[in-house]
Amino acid sequence: MGITKGKWGTLLDALMDFKALHDADTSLDRVLPDLVAQYPRRYAGTTLSELCRSMHDHLRRADLVTLLDTAFQDLPEPVTPPQWCYQQLIREGTERVTLADAPGRVAAAMVTVTPPGIPVLMPGESTGTADGPLLRYLGALEAFDREFPGFRSETHGVTVDPDTGDYMIECVRADRVTGARP
């Protein structure tokens, strides 16, 4: 995106169009009609500038930038080798757990948030405590996704429960970890 003169020109045109729609306080019905049709209870009667302002306020309150920075500075603790976790994964020794049930668990699959596209959790690492940097960061993304349906975070290794919106990550079953060889 924007790596050639033609592409950056197209990008700038799109950004200028967006700014004009934002400044005109254009209704989302006109700007994003498919989004409003899919989530009418959330977005009907909302304008583009209202949506942008509420997203910005939400992200600022959640302090997402600090949470991301902390998640990359305070790295998860390795508990078991990744290859052992893979063996558990292919032999039904794993389970999907919600973030609420994830503290102290061992990840069975990589979790990567895009952007930046760098793993925040690798197989064999501990998910940490409920108030630790990893689960607080993922919890903030989950809260954003619930508040703004249709703008889901790109989080590889996370499954979203379609009924509850809960983030779920693949963990080694607790009864298998006690016998794990580091």
PDB file of C-alpha atoms in Angstrom:
ATOM      1  CA  MET A   1       0.000   0.000   0.000  1.00  0.00           C
ATOM      2  CA  GLY A   2       1.487   3.286  -1.085  1.00  0.00           C
ATOM      3  CA  ILE A   3       4.779   1.822  -2.351  1.00  0.00           C
ATOM      4  CA  THR A   4       4.559   3.314  -5.844  1.00  0.00           C
ATOM      5  CA  LYS A   5       3.553   6.788  -6.995  1.00  0.00           C
ATOM      6  CA  GLY A   6       0.285   5.445  -8.397  1.00  0.00           C
ATOM      7  CA  LYS A   7      -0.541   3.546  -5.202  1.00  0.00           C
ATOM      8  CA  TRP A   8       0.231   6.417  -2.862  1.00  0.00           C
ATOM      9  CA  GLY A   9      -1.855   8.683  -5.063  1.00  0.00           C
ATOM     10  CA  THR A  10      -4.780   6.272  -4.757  1.00  0.00           C
ATOM     11  CA  LEU A  11      -4.231   6.064  -0.995  1.00  0.00           C
ATOM     12  CA  LEU A  12      -4.170   9.845  -0.629  1.00  0.00           C
ATOM     13  CA  ASP A  13      -7.351  10.161  -2.704  1.00  0.00           C
ATOM     14  CA  ALA A  14      -9.109   7.633  -0.472  1.00  0.00           C
ATOM     15  CA  LEU A  15      -7.908   9.425   2.668  1.00  0.00           C
ATOM     16  CA  MET A  16      -9.111  12.781   1.340  1.00  0.00           C
ATOM     17  CA  ASP A  17     -12.513  11.247   0.520  1.00  0.00           C
ATOM     18  CA  PHE A  18     -12.657   9.800   4.041  1.00  0.00           C
ATOM     19  CA  LYS A  19     -11.789  13.174   5.572  1.00  0.00           C
ATOM     20  CA  ALA A  20     -14.508  14.906   3.539  1.00  0.00           C
ATOM     21  CA  LEU A  21     -17.103  12.337   4.679  1.00  0.00           C
ATOM     22  CA  HIS A  22     -15.875  12.650   8.280  1.00  0.00           C
ATOM     23  CA  ASP A  23     -15.956  16.442   8.270  1.00  0.00           C
ATOM     24  CA  ALA A  24     -19.446  16.438   6.728  1.00  0.00           C
ATOM     25  CA  ASP A  25     -20.627  14.170   9.568  1.00  0.00           C
ATOM     26  CA  THR A  26     -21.971  11.763   6.961  1.00  0.00           C
ATOM     27  CA  SER A  27     -24.324   9.001   8.098  1.00  0.00           C
ATOM     28  CA  LEU A  28     -22.878   5.500   8.236  1.00  0.00           C
ATOM     29  CA  ASP A  29     -25.912   4.426   6.183  1.00  0.00           C
ATOM     30  CA  ARG A  30     -24.276   6.227   3.281  1.00  0.00           C
ATOM     31  CA  VAL A  31     -20.602   5.482   4.030  1.00  0.00           C
ATOM     32  CA  LEU A  32     -20.787   1.859   5.203  1.00  0.00           C
ATOM     33  CA  PRO A  33     -24.273   0.597   4.278  1.00  0.00           C
ATOM     34  CA  ASP A  34     -23.342  -3.096   4.556  1.00  0.00           C
ATOM     35  CA  LEU A  35     -22.020  -2.569   8.089  1.00  0.00           C
ATOM     36  CA  VAL A  36     -25.229  -0.816   9.173  1.00  0.00           C
ATOM     37  CA  ALA A  37     -27.339  -3.531   7.534  1.00  0.00           C
ATOM     38  CA  GLN A  38     -25.389  -6.256   9.343  1.00  0.00           C
ATOM     39  CA  TYR A  39     -25.374  -4.506  12.757  1.00  0.00           C
ATOM     40  CA  PRO A  40     -28.359  -2.138  12.733  1.00  0.00           C
ATOM     41  CA  ARG A  41     -28.792  -2.093  16.512  1.00  0.00           C
ATOM     42  CA  ARG A  42     -25.227  -0.858  16.925  1.00  0.00           C
ATOM     43  CA  TYR A  43     -24.768   1.533  14.012  1.00  0.00           C
ATOM     44  CA  ALA A  44     -28.189   2.806  12.833  1.00  0.00           C
ATOM     45  CA  GLY A  45     -28.357   6.576  13.176  1.00  0.00           C
ATOM     46  CA  THR A  46     -24.605   6.888  13.707  1.00  0.00           C
ATOM     47  CA  THR A  47     -22.387   9.180  11.677  1.00  0.00           C
ATOM     48  CA  LEU A  48     -18.831   8.527  10.534  1.00  0.00           C
ATOM     49  CA  SER A  49     -17.401  11.197  12.817  1.00  0.00           C
ATOM     50  CA  GLU A  50     -19.343   9.789  15.815  1.00  0.00           C
ATOM     51  CA  LEU A  51     -17.993   6.309  15.080  1.00  0.00           C
ATOM     52  CA  CYS A  52     -14.425   7.583  14.720  1.00  0.00           C
ATOM     53  CA  ARG A  53     -14.682   9.569  17.947  1.00  0.00           C
ATOM     54  CA  SER A  54     -16.124   6.634  19.909  1.00  0.00           C
ATOM     55  CA  MET A  55     -13.451   4.277  18.564  1.00  0.00           C
ATOM     56  CA  HIS A  56     -10.714   6.738  19.455  1.00  0.00           C
ATOM     57  CA  ASP A  57     -12.132   7.270  22.950  1.00  0.00           C
ATOM     58  CA  HIS A  58     -12.440   3.521  23.507  1.00  0.00           C
ATOM     59  CA  LEU A  59      -8.842   2.863  22.428  1.00  0.00           C
ATOM     60  CA  ARG A  60      -7.548   5.728  24.552  1.00  0.00           C
ATOM     61  CA  ARG A  61      -9.449   4.517  27.644  1.00  0.00           C
ATOM     62  CA  ALA A  62      -8.197   0.958  27.093  1.00  0.00           C
ATOM     63  CA  ASP A  63      -4.646   2.326  26.695  1.00  0.00           C
ATOM     64  CA  LEU A  64      -4.103  -0.251  23.966  1.00  0.00           C
ATOM     65  CA  VAL A  65      -0.723   1.134  22.896  1.00  0.00           C
ATOM     66  CA  THR A  66       0.690   0.733  26.408  1.00  0.00           C
ATOM     67  CA  LEU A  67      -0.830  -2.740  26.737  1.00  0.00           C
ATOM     68  CA  LEU A  68       0.751  -3.808  23.430  1.00  0.00           C
ATOM     69  CA  ASP A  69       4.115  -2.364  24.429  1.00  0.00           C
ATOM     70  CA  THR A  70       4.002  -4.125  27.796  1.00  0.00           C
ATOM     71  CA  ALA A  71       2.999  -7.436  26.181  1.00  0.00           C
ATOM     72  CA  PHE A  72       6.126  -7.272  24.006  1.00  0.00           C
ATOM     73  CA  GLN A  73       8.429  -6.228  26.844  1.00  0.00           C
ATOM     74  CA  ASP A  74       7.258  -8.675  29.517  1.00  0.00           C
ATOM     75  CA  LEU A  75       7.579 -11.930  27.583  1.00  0.00           C
ATOM     76  CA  PRO A  76       5.682 -15.122  28.508  1.00  0.00           C
ATOM     77  CA  GLU A  77       7.514 -17.830  30.417  1.00  0.00           C
ATOM     78  CA  PRO A  78       8.416 -21.008  28.477  1.00  0.00           C
ATOM     79  CA  VAL A  79       6.953 -24.069  30.223  1.00  0.00           C
ATOM     80  CA  THR A  80       7.207 -26.928  27.724  1.00  0.00           C
ATOM     81  CA  PRO A  81       8.918 -27.396  24.338  1.00  0.00           C
ATOM     82  CA  PRO A  82       6.841 -26.305  21.311  1.00  0.00           C
ATOM     83  CA  GLN A  83       7.187 -29.733  19.675  1.00  0.00           C
ATOM     84  CA  TRP A  84       5.620 -31.375  22.750  1.00  0.00           C
ATOM     85  CA  CYS A  85       2.678 -28.961  22.446  1.00  0.00           C
ATOM     86  CA  TYR A  86       2.320 -29.854  18.779  1.00  0.00           C
ATOM     87  CA  GLN A  87       2.114 -33.527  19.713  1.00  0.00           C
ATOM     88  CA  GLN A  88      -0.651 -32.682  22.185  1.00  0.00           C
ATOM     89  CA  LEU A  89      -2.444 -30.692  19.505  1.00  0.00           C
ATOM     90  CA  ILE A  90      -2.526 -33.563  17.017  1.00  0.00           C
ATOM     91  CA  ARG A  91      -3.370 -36.154  19.691  1.00  0.00           C
ATOM     92  CA  GLU A  92      -6.394 -34.350  21.159  1.00  0.00           C
ATOM     93  CA  GLY A  93      -4.479 -33.175  24.207  1.00  0.00           C
ATOM     94  CA  THR A  94      -5.627 -29.574  23.877  1.00  0.00           C
ATOM     95  CA  GLU A  95      -8.747 -27.535  24.455  1.00  0.00           C
ATOM     96  CA  ARG A  96     -10.006 -24.071  23.592  1.00  0.00           C
ATOM     97  CA  VAL A  97     -10.406 -21.887  26.643  1.00  0.00           C
ATOM     98  CA  THR A  98     -11.769 -18.380  27.115  1.00  0.00           C
ATOM     99  CA  LEU A  99      -9.460 -15.625  28.286  1.00  0.00           C
ATOM    100  CA  ALA A 100     -11.208 -15.785  31.669  1.00  0.00           C
ATOM    101  CA  ASP A 101     -10.153 -19.446  31.986  1.00  0.00           C
ATOM    102  CA  ALA A 102      -6.690 -18.975  30.455  1.00  0.00           C
ATOM    103  CA  PRO A 103      -4.555 -17.716  33.388  1.00  0.00           C
ATOM    104  CA  GLY A 104      -1.771 -20.145  34.222  1.00  0.00           C
ATOM    105  CA  ARG A 105      -2.435 -22.312  31.162  1.00  0.00           C
ATOM    106  CA  VAL A 106       0.108 -23.491  28.590  1.00  0.00           C
ATOM    107  CA  ALA A 107      -0.472 -22.317  25.026  1.00  0.00           C
ATOM    108  CA  ALA A 108      -0.726 -25.062  22.416  1.00  0.00           C
ATOM    109  CA  ALA A 109      -0.728 -22.714  19.421  1.00  0.00           C
ATOM    110  CA  MET A 110       0.835 -19.406  18.473  1.00  0.00           C
ATOM    111  CA  VAL A 111      -1.153 -16.194  18.977  1.00  0.00           C
ATOM    112  CA  THR A 112      -0.267 -13.340  16.635  1.00  0.00           C
ATOM    113  CA  VAL A 113      -1.971  -9.957  16.538  1.00  0.00           C
ATOM    114  CA  THR A 114      -1.825  -8.022  13.261  1.00  0.00           C
ATOM    115  CA  PRO A 115      -0.619  -5.354  13.252  1.00  0.00           C
ATOM    116  CA  PRO A 116       2.203  -5.659  14.166  1.00  0.00           C
ATOM    117  CA  GLY A 117       2.193  -9.316  13.042  1.00  0.00           C
ATOM    118  CA  ILE A 118       4.596 -10.493  15.733  1.00  0.00           C
ATOM    119  CA  PRO A 119       3.582 -13.437  17.957  1.00  0.00           C
ATOM    120  CA  VAL A 120       2.612 -12.502  21.496  1.00  0.00           C
ATOM    121  CA  LEU A 121       2.378 -16.139  22.599  1.00  0.00           C
ATOM    122  CA  MET A 122       4.164 -19.251  21.350  1.00  0.00           C
ATOM    123  CA  PRO A 123       3.321 -22.921  21.902  1.00  0.00           C
ATOM    124  CA  GLY A 124       4.688 -24.058  25.243  1.00  0.00           C
ATOM    125  CA  GLU A 125       4.553 -20.640  26.881  1.00  0.00           C
ATOM    126  CA  SER A 126       2.467 -19.759  29.916  1.00  0.00           C
ATOM    127  CA  THR A 127      -0.448 -17.424  29.366  1.00  0.00           C
ATOM    128  CA  GLY A 128       0.488 -15.708  32.636  1.00  0.00           C
ATOM    129  CA  THR A 129      -1.807 -14.269  35.237  1.00  0.00           C
ATOM    130  CA  ALA A 130      -5.237 -12.730  34.666  1.00  0.00           C
ATOM    131  CA  ASP A 131      -3.785  -9.266  35.264  1.00  0.00           C
ATOM    132  CA  GLY A 132      -0.613 -10.000  33.308  1.00  0.00           C
ATOM    133  CA  PRO A 133       0.314  -8.121  30.148  1.00  0.00           C
ATOM    134  CA  LEU A 134      -0.703 -10.791  27.633  1.00  0.00           C
ATOM    135  CA  LEU A 135      -4.217 -11.482  28.902  1.00  0.00           C
ATOM    136  CA  ARG A 136      -4.870  -7.779  29.583  1.00  0.00           C
ATOM    137  CA  TYR A 137      -3.870  -6.958  25.984  1.00  0.00           C
ATOM    138  CA  LEU A 138      -5.990  -9.741  24.472  1.00  0.00           C
ATOM    139  CA  GLY A 139      -8.855  -8.741  26.771  1.00  0.00           C
ATOM    140  CA  ALA A 140      -8.664  -5.156  25.487  1.00  0.00           C
ATOM    141  CA  LEU A 141      -8.863  -6.412  21.896  1.00  0.00           C
ATOM    142  CA  GLU A 142     -11.820  -8.628  22.818  1.00  0.00           C
ATOM    143  CA  ALA A 143     -13.598  -5.647  24.408  1.00  0.00           C
ATOM    144  CA  PHE A 144     -12.999  -3.536  21.281  1.00  0.00           C
ATOM    145  CA  ASP A 145     -14.396  -6.292  19.054  1.00  0.00           C
ATOM    146  CA  ARG A 146     -17.526  -6.497  21.204  1.00  0.00           C
ATOM    147  CA  GLU A 147     -18.018  -2.733  21.225  1.00  0.00           C
ATOM    148  CA  PHE A 148     -17.440  -2.330  17.483  1.00  0.00           C
ATOM    149  CA  PRO A 149     -18.767  -5.372  15.612  1.00  0.00           C
ATOM    150  CA  GLY A 150     -17.569  -5.502  12.033  1.00  0.00           C
ATOM    151  CA  PHE A 151     -14.144  -4.116  12.935  1.00  0.00           C
ATOM    152  CA  ARG A 152     -12.701  -7.302  14.442  1.00  0.00           C
ATOM    153  CA  SER A 153      -9.019  -7.360  15.263  1.00  0.00           C
ATOM    154  CA  GLU A 154      -6.868  -9.607  13.089  1.00  0.00           C
ATOM    155  CA  THR A 155      -5.697 -12.060  15.739  1.00  0.00           C
ATOM    156  CA  HIS A 156      -4.311 -15.358  14.465  1.00  0.00           C
ATOM    157  CA  GLY A 157      -4.542 -18.207  16.948  1.00  0.00           C
ATOM    158  CA  VAL A 158      -7.685 -16.788  18.554  1.00  0.00           C
ATOM    159  CA  THR A 159     -11.120 -18.232  17.877  1.00  0.00           C
ATOM    160  CA  VAL A 160     -14.136 -16.056  18.619  1.00  0.00           C
ATOM    161  CA  ASP A 161     -17.159 -17.812  20.090  1.00  0.00           C
ATOM    162  CA  PRO A 162     -20.006 -16.812  17.736  1.00  0.00           C
ATOM    163  CA  ASP A 163     -22.596 -16.789  20.522  1.00  0.00           C
ATOM    164  CA  THR A 164     -20.725 -14.886  23.229  1.00  0.00           C
ATOM    165  CA  GLY A 165     -17.961 -13.025  21.389  1.00  0.00           C
ATOM    166  CA  ASP A 166     -15.449 -14.526  23.828  1.00  0.00           C
ATOM    167  CA  TYR A 167     -11.872 -14.885  22.632  1.00  0.00           C
ATOM    168  CA  MET A 168     -10.704 -18.487  22.934  1.00  0.00           C
ATOM    169  CA  ILE A 169      -7.136 -19.769  22.698  1.00  0.00           C
ATOM    170  CA  GLU A 170      -5.875 -23.299  22.245  1.00  0.00           C
ATOM    171  CA  CYS A 171      -4.212 -24.561  25.430  1.00  0.00           C
ATOM    172  CA  VAL A 172      -2.753 -27.889  26.488  1.00  0.00           C
ATOM    173  CA  ARG A 173      -5.243 -29.750  28.652  1.00  0.00           C
ATOM    174  CA  ALA A 174      -4.310 -29.244  32.296  1.00  0.00           C
ATOM    175  CA  ASP A 175      -4.124 -32.985  32.972  1.00  0.00           C
ATOM    176  CA  ARG A 176      -1.438 -33.317  30.252  1.00  0.00           C
ATOM    177  CA  VAL A 177       0.851 -30.540  31.475  1.00  0.00           C
ATOM    178  CA  THR A 178       1.698 -32.208  34.778  1.00  0.00           C
ATOM    179  CA  GLY A 179       3.444 -34.996  32.861  1.00  0.00           C
ATOM    180  CA  ALA A 180       5.215 -32.697  30.416  1.00  0.00           C
ATOM    181  CA  ARG A 181       8.954 -32.890  29.987  1.00  0.00           C
ATOM    182  CA  PRO A 182      10.651 -29.462  29.727  1.00  0.00           C
TER     183      PRO A 182
END
